[in-house]
PDB file of N, CA and C in Angstrom:
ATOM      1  N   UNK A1431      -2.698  36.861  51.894  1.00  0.00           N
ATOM      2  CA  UNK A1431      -2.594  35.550  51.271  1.00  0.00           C
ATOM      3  C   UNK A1431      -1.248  34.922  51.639  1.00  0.00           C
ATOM      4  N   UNK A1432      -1.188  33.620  51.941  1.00  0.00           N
ATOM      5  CA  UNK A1432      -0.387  32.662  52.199  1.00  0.00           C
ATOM      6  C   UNK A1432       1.238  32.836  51.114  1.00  0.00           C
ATOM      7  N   UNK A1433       1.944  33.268  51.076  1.00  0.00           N
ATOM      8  CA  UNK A1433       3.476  33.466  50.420  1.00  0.00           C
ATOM      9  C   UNK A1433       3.730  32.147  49.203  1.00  0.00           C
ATOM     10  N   UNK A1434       3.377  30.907  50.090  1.00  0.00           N
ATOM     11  CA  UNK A1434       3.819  29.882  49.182  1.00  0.00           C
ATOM     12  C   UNK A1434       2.433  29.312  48.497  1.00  0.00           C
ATOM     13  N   UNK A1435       1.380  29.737  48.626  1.00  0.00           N
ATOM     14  CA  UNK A1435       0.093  29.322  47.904  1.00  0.00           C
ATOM     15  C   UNK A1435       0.296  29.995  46.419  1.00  0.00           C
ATOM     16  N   UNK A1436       0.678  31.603  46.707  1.00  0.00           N
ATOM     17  CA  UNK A1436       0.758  32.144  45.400  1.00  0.00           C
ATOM     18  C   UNK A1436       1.959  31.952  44.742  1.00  0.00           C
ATOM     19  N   UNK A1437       2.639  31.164  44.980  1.00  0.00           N
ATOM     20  CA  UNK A1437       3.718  30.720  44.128  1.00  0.00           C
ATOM     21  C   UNK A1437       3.464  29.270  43.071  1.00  0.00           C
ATOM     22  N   UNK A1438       2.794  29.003  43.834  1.00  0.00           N
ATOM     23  CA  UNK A1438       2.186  27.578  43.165  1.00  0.00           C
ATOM     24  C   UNK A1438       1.974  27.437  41.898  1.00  0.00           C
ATOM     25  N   UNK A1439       2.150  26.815  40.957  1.00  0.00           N
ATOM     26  CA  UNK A1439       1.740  26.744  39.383  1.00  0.00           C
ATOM     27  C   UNK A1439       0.497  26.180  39.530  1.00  0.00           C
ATOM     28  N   UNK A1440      -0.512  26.334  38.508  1.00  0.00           N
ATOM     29  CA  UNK A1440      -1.843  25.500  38.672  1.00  0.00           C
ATOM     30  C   UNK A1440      -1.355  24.056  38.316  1.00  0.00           C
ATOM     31  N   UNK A1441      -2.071  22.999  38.475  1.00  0.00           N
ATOM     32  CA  UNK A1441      -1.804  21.402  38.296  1.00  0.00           C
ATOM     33  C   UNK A1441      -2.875  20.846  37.890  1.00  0.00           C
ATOM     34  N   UNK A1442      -2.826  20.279  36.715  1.00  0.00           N
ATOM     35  CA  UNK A1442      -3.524  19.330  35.945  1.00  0.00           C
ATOM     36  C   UNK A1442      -3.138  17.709  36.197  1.00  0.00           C
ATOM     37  N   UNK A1443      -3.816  17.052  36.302  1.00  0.00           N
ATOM     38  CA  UNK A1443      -4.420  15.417  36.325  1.00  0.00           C
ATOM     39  C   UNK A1443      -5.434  15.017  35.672  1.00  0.00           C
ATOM     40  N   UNK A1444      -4.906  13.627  35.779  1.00  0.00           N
ATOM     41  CA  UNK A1444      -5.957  12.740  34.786  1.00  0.00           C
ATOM     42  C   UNK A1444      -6.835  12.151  35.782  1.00  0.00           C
ATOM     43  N   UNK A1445      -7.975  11.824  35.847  1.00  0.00           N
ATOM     44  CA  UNK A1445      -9.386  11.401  36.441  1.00  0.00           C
ATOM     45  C   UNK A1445      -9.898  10.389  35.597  1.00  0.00           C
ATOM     46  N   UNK A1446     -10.370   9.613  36.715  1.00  0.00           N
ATOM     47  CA  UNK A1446     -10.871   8.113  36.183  1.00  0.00           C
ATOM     48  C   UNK A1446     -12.654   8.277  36.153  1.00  0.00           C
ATOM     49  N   UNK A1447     -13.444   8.381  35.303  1.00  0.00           N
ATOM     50  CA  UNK A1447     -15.081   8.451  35.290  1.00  0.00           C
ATOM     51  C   UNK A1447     -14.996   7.214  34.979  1.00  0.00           C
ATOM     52  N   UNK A1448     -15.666   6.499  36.479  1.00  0.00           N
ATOM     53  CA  UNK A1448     -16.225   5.039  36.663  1.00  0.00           C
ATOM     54  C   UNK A1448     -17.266   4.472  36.399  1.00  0.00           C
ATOM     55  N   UNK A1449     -18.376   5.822  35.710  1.00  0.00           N
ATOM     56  CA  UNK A1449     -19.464   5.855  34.929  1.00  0.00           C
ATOM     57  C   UNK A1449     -19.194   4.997  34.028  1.00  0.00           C
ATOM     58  N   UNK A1450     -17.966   5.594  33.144  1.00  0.00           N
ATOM     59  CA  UNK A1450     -17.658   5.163  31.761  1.00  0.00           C
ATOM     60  C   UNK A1450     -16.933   3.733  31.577  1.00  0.00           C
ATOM     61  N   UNK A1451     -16.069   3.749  32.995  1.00  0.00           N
ATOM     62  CA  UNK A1451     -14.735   2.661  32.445  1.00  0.00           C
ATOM     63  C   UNK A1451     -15.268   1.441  32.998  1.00  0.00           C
ATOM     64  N   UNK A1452     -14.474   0.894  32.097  1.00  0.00           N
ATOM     65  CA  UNK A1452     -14.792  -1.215  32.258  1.00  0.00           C
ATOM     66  C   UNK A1452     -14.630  -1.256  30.900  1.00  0.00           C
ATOM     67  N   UNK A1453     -12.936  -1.843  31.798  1.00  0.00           N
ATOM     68  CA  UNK A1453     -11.784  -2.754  31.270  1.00  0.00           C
ATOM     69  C   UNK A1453     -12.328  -4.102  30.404  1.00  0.00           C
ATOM     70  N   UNK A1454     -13.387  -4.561  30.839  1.00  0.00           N
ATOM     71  CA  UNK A1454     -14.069  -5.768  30.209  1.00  0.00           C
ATOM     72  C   UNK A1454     -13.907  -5.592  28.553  1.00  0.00           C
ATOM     73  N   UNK A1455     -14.806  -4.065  28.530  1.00  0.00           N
ATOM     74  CA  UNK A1455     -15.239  -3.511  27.178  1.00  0.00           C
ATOM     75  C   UNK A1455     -14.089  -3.353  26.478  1.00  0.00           C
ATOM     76  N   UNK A1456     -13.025  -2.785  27.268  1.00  0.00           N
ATOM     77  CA  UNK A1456     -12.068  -2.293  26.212  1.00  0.00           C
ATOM     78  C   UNK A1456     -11.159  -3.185  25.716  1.00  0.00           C
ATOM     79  N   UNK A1457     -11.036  -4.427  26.312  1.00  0.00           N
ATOM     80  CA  UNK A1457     -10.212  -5.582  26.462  1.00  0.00           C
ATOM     81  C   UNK A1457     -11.126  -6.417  26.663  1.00  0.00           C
ATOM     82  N   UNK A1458     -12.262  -7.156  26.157  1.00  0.00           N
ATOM     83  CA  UNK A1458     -12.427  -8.568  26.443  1.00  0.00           C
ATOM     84  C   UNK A1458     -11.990  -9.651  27.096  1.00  0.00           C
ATOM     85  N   UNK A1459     -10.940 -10.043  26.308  1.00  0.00           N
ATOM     86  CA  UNK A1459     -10.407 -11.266  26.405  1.00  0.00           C
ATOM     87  C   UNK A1459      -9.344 -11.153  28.023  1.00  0.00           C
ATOM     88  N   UNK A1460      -9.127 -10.295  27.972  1.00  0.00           N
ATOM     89  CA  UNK A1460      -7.992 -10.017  29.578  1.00  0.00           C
ATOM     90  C   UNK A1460      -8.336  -9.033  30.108  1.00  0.00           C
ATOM     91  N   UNK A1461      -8.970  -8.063  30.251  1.00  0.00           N
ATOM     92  CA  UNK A1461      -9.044  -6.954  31.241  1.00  0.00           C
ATOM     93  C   UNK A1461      -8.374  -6.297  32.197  1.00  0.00           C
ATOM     94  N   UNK A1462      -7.858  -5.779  30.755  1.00  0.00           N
ATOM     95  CA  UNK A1462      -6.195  -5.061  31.201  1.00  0.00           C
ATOM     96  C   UNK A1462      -7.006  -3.381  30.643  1.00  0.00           C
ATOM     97  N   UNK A1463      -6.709  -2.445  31.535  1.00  0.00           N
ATOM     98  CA  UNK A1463      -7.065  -0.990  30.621  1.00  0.00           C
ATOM     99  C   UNK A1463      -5.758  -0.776  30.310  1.00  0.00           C
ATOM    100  N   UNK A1464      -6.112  -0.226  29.240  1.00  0.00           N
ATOM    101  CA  UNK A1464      -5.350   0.333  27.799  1.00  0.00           C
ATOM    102  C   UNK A1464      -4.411   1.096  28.350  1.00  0.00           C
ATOM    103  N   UNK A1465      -4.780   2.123  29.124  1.00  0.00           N
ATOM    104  CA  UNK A1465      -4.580   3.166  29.638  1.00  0.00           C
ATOM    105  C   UNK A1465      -3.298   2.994  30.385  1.00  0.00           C
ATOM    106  N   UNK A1466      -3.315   1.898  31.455  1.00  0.00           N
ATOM    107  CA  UNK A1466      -2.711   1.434  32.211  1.00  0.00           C
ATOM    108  C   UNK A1466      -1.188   1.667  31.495  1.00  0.00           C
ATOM    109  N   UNK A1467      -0.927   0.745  30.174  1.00  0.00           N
ATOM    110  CA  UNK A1467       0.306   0.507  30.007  1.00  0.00           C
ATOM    111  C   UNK A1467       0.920   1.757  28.837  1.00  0.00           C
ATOM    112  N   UNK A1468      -0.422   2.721  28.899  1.00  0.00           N
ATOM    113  CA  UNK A1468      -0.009   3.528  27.729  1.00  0.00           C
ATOM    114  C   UNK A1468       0.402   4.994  28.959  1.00  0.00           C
ATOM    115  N   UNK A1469       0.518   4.631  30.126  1.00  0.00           N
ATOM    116  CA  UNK A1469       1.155   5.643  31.667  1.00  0.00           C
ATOM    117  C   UNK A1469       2.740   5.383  31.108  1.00  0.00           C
ATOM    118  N   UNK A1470       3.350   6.408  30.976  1.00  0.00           N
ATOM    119  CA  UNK A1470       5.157   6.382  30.687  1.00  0.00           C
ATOM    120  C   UNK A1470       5.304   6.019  32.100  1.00  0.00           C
ATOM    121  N   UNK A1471       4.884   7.501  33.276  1.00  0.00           N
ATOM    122  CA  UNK A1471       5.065   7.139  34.275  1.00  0.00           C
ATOM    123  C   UNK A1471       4.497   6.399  35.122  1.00  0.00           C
ATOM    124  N   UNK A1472       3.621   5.632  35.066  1.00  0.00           N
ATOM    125  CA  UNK A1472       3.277   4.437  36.100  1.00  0.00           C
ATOM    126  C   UNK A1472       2.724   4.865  37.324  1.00  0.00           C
ATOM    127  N   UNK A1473       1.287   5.829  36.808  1.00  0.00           N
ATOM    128  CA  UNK A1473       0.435   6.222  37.350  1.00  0.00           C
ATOM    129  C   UNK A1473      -0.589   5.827  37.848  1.00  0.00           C
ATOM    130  N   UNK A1474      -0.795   5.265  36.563  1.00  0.00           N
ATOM    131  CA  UNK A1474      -2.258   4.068  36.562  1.00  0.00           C
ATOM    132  C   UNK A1474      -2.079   2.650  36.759  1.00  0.00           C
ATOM    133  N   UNK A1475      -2.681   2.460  37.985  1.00  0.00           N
ATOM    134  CA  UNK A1475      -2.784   0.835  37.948  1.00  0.00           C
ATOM    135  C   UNK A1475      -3.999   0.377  38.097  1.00  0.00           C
ATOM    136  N   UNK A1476      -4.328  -1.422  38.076  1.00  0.00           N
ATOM    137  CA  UNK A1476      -5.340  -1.545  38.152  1.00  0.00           C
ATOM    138  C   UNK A1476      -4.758  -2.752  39.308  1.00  0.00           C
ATOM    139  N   UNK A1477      -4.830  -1.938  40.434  1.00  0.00           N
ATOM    140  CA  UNK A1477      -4.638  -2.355  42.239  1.00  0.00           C
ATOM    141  C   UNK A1477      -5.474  -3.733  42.374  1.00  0.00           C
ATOM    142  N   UNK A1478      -6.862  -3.596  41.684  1.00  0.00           N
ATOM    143  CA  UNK A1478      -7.658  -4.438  42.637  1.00  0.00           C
ATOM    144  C   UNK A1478      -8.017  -5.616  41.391  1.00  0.00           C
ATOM    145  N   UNK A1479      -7.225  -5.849  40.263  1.00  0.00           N
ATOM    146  CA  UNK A1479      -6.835  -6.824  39.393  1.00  0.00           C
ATOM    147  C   UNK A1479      -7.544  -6.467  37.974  1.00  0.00           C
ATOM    148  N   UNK A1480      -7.630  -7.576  37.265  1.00  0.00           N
ATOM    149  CA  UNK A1480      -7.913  -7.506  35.986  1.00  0.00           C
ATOM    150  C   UNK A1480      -9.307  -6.955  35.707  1.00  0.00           C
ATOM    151  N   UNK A1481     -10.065  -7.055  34.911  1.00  0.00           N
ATOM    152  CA  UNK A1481     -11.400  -6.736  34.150  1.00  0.00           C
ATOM    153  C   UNK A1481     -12.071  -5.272  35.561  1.00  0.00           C
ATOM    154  N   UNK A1482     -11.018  -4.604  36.739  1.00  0.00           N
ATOM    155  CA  UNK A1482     -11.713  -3.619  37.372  1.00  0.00           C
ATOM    156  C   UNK A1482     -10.835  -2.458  37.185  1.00  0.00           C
ATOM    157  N   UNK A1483     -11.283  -1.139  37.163  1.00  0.00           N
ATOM    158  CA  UNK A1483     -11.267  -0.175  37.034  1.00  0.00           C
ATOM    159  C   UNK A1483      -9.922   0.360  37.226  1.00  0.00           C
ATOM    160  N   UNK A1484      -9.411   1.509  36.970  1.00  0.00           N
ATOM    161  CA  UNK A1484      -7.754   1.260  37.524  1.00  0.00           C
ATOM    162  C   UNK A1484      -8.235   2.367  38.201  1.00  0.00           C
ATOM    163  N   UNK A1485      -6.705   2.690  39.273  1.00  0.00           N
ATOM    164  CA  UNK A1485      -6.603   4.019  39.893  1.00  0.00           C
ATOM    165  C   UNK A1485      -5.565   4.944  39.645  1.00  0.00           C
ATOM    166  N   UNK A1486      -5.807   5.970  39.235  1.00  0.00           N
ATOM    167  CA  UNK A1486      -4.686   7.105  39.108  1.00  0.00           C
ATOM    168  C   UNK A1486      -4.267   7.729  40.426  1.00  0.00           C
ATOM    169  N   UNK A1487      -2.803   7.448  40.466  1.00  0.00           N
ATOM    170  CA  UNK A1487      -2.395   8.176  41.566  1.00  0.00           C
ATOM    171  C   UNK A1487      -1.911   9.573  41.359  1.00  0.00           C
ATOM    172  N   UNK A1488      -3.088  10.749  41.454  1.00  0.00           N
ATOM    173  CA  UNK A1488      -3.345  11.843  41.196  1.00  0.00           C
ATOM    174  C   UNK A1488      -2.210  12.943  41.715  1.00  0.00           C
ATOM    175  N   UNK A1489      -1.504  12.836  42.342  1.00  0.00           N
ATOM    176  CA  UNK A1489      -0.703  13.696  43.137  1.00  0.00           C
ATOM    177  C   UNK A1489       1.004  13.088  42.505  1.00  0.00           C
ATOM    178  N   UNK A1490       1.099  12.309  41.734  1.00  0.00           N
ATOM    179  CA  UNK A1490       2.221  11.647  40.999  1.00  0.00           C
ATOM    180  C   UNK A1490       2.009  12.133  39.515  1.00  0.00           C
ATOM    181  N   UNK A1491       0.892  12.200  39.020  1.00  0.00           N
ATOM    182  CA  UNK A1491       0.254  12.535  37.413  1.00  0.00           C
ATOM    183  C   UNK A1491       1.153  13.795  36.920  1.00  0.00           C
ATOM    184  N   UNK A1492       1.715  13.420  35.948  1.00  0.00           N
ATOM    185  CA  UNK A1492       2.258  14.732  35.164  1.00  0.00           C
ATOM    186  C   UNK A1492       1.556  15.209  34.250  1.00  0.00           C
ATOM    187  N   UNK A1493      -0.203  14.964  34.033  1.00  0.00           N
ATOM    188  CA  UNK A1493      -0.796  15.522  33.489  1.00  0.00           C
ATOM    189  C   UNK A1493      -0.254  15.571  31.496  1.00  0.00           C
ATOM    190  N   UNK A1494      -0.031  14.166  31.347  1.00  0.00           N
ATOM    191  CA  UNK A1494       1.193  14.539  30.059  1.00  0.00           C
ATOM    192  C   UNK A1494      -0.421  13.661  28.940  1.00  0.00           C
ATOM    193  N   UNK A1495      -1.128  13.378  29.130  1.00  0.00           N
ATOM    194  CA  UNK A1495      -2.386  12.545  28.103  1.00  0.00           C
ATOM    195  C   UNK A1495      -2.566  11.604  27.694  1.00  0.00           C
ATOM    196  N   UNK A1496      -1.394  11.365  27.552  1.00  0.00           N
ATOM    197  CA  UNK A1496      -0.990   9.385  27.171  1.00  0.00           C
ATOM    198  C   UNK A1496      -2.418   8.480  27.702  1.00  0.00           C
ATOM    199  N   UNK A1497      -2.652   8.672  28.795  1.00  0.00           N
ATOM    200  CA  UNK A1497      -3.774   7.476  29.238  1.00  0.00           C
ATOM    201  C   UNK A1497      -5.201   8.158  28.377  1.00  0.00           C
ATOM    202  N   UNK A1498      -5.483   9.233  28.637  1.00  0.00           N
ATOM    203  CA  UNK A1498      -6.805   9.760  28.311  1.00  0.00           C
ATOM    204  C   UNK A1498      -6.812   9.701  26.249  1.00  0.00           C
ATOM    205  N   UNK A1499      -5.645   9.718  26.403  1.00  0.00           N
ATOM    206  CA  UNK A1499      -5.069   8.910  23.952  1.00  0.00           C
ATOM    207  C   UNK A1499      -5.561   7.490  24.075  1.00  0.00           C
ATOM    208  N   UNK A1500      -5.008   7.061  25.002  1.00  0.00           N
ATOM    209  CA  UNK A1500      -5.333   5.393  24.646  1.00  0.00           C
ATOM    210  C   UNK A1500      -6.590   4.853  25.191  1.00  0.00           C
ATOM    211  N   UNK A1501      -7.274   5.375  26.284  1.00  0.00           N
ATOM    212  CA  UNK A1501      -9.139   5.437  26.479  1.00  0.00           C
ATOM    213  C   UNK A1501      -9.608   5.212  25.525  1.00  0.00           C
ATOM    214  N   UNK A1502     -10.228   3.749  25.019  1.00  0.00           N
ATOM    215  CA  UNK A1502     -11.159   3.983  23.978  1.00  0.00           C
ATOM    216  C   UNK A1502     -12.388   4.195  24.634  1.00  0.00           C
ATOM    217  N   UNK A1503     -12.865   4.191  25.691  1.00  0.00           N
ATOM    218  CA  UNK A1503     -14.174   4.767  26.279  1.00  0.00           C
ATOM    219  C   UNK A1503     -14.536   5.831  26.543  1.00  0.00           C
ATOM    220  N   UNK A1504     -12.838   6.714  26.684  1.00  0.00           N
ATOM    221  CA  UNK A1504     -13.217   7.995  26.729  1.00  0.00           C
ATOM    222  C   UNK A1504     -13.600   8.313  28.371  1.00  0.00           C
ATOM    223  N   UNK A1505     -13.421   7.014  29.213  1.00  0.00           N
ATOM    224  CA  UNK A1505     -13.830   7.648  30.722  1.00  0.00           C
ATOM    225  C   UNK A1505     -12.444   7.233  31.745  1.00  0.00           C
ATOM    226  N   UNK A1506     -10.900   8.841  30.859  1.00  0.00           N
ATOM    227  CA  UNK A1506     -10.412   9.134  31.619  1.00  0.00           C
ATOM    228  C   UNK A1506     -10.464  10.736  31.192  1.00  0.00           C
ATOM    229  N   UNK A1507     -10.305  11.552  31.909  1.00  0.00           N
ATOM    230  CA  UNK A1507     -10.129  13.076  31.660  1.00  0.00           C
ATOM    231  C   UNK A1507      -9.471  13.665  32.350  1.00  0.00           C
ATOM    232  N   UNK A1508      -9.545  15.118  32.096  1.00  0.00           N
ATOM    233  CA  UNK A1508      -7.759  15.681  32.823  1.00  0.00           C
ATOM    234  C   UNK A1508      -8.525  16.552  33.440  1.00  0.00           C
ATOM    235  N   UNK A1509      -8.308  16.866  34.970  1.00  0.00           N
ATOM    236  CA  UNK A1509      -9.119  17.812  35.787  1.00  0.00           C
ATOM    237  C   UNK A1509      -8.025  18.952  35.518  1.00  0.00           C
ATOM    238  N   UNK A1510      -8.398  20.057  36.220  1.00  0.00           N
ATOM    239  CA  UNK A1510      -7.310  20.961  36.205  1.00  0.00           C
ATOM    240  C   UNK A1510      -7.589  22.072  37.466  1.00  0.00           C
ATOM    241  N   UNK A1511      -6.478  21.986  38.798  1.00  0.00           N
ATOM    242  CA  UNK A1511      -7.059  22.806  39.796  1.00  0.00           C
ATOM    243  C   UNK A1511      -6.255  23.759  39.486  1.00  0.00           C
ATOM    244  N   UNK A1512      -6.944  25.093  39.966  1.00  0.00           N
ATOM    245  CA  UNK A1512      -5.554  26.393  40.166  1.00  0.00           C
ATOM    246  C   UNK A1512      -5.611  26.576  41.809  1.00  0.00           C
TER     247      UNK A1512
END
């Protein structure tokens, strides 16, 4: 086995289910996700503008919950690779 593979800590992230999300629902009136501004670190954006889906930049995520607390849809979740 690879020296620096098994040194690795496992890493958890947050995941966007596009099933679930729309910003519309959770925000009406502006379509802003919740989620977005409840990121300390400024993970989540929503790149491609208002009332669409945001993107987590997965490889930046400190895996800390803040976005998946403020989901009222419930379609962000925390993957977890080892």
């Amino acid at each position: 086995m690879d020296e620096r593979m098994s040194l690795q800590p496992k890493k958890s992230f947050a995941m966007v289910d596009y099933e679930r999300c729309n910003p519309g629902k959770c925000n009406p009136g502006k379509g802003v996700c919740v989620a977005v501004s409840a990121c300390t670190h400024k993970v989540i954006k929503q790149i491609d503008g208002v009332f669409e889906p945001p993107i987590i930049f997965q490889d930046m995520c400190m895996g800390c919950w803040e976005c998946i607390k403020a989901c009222p849809l419930d379609a962000i979740q925390m993957k977890h690779v080892t």
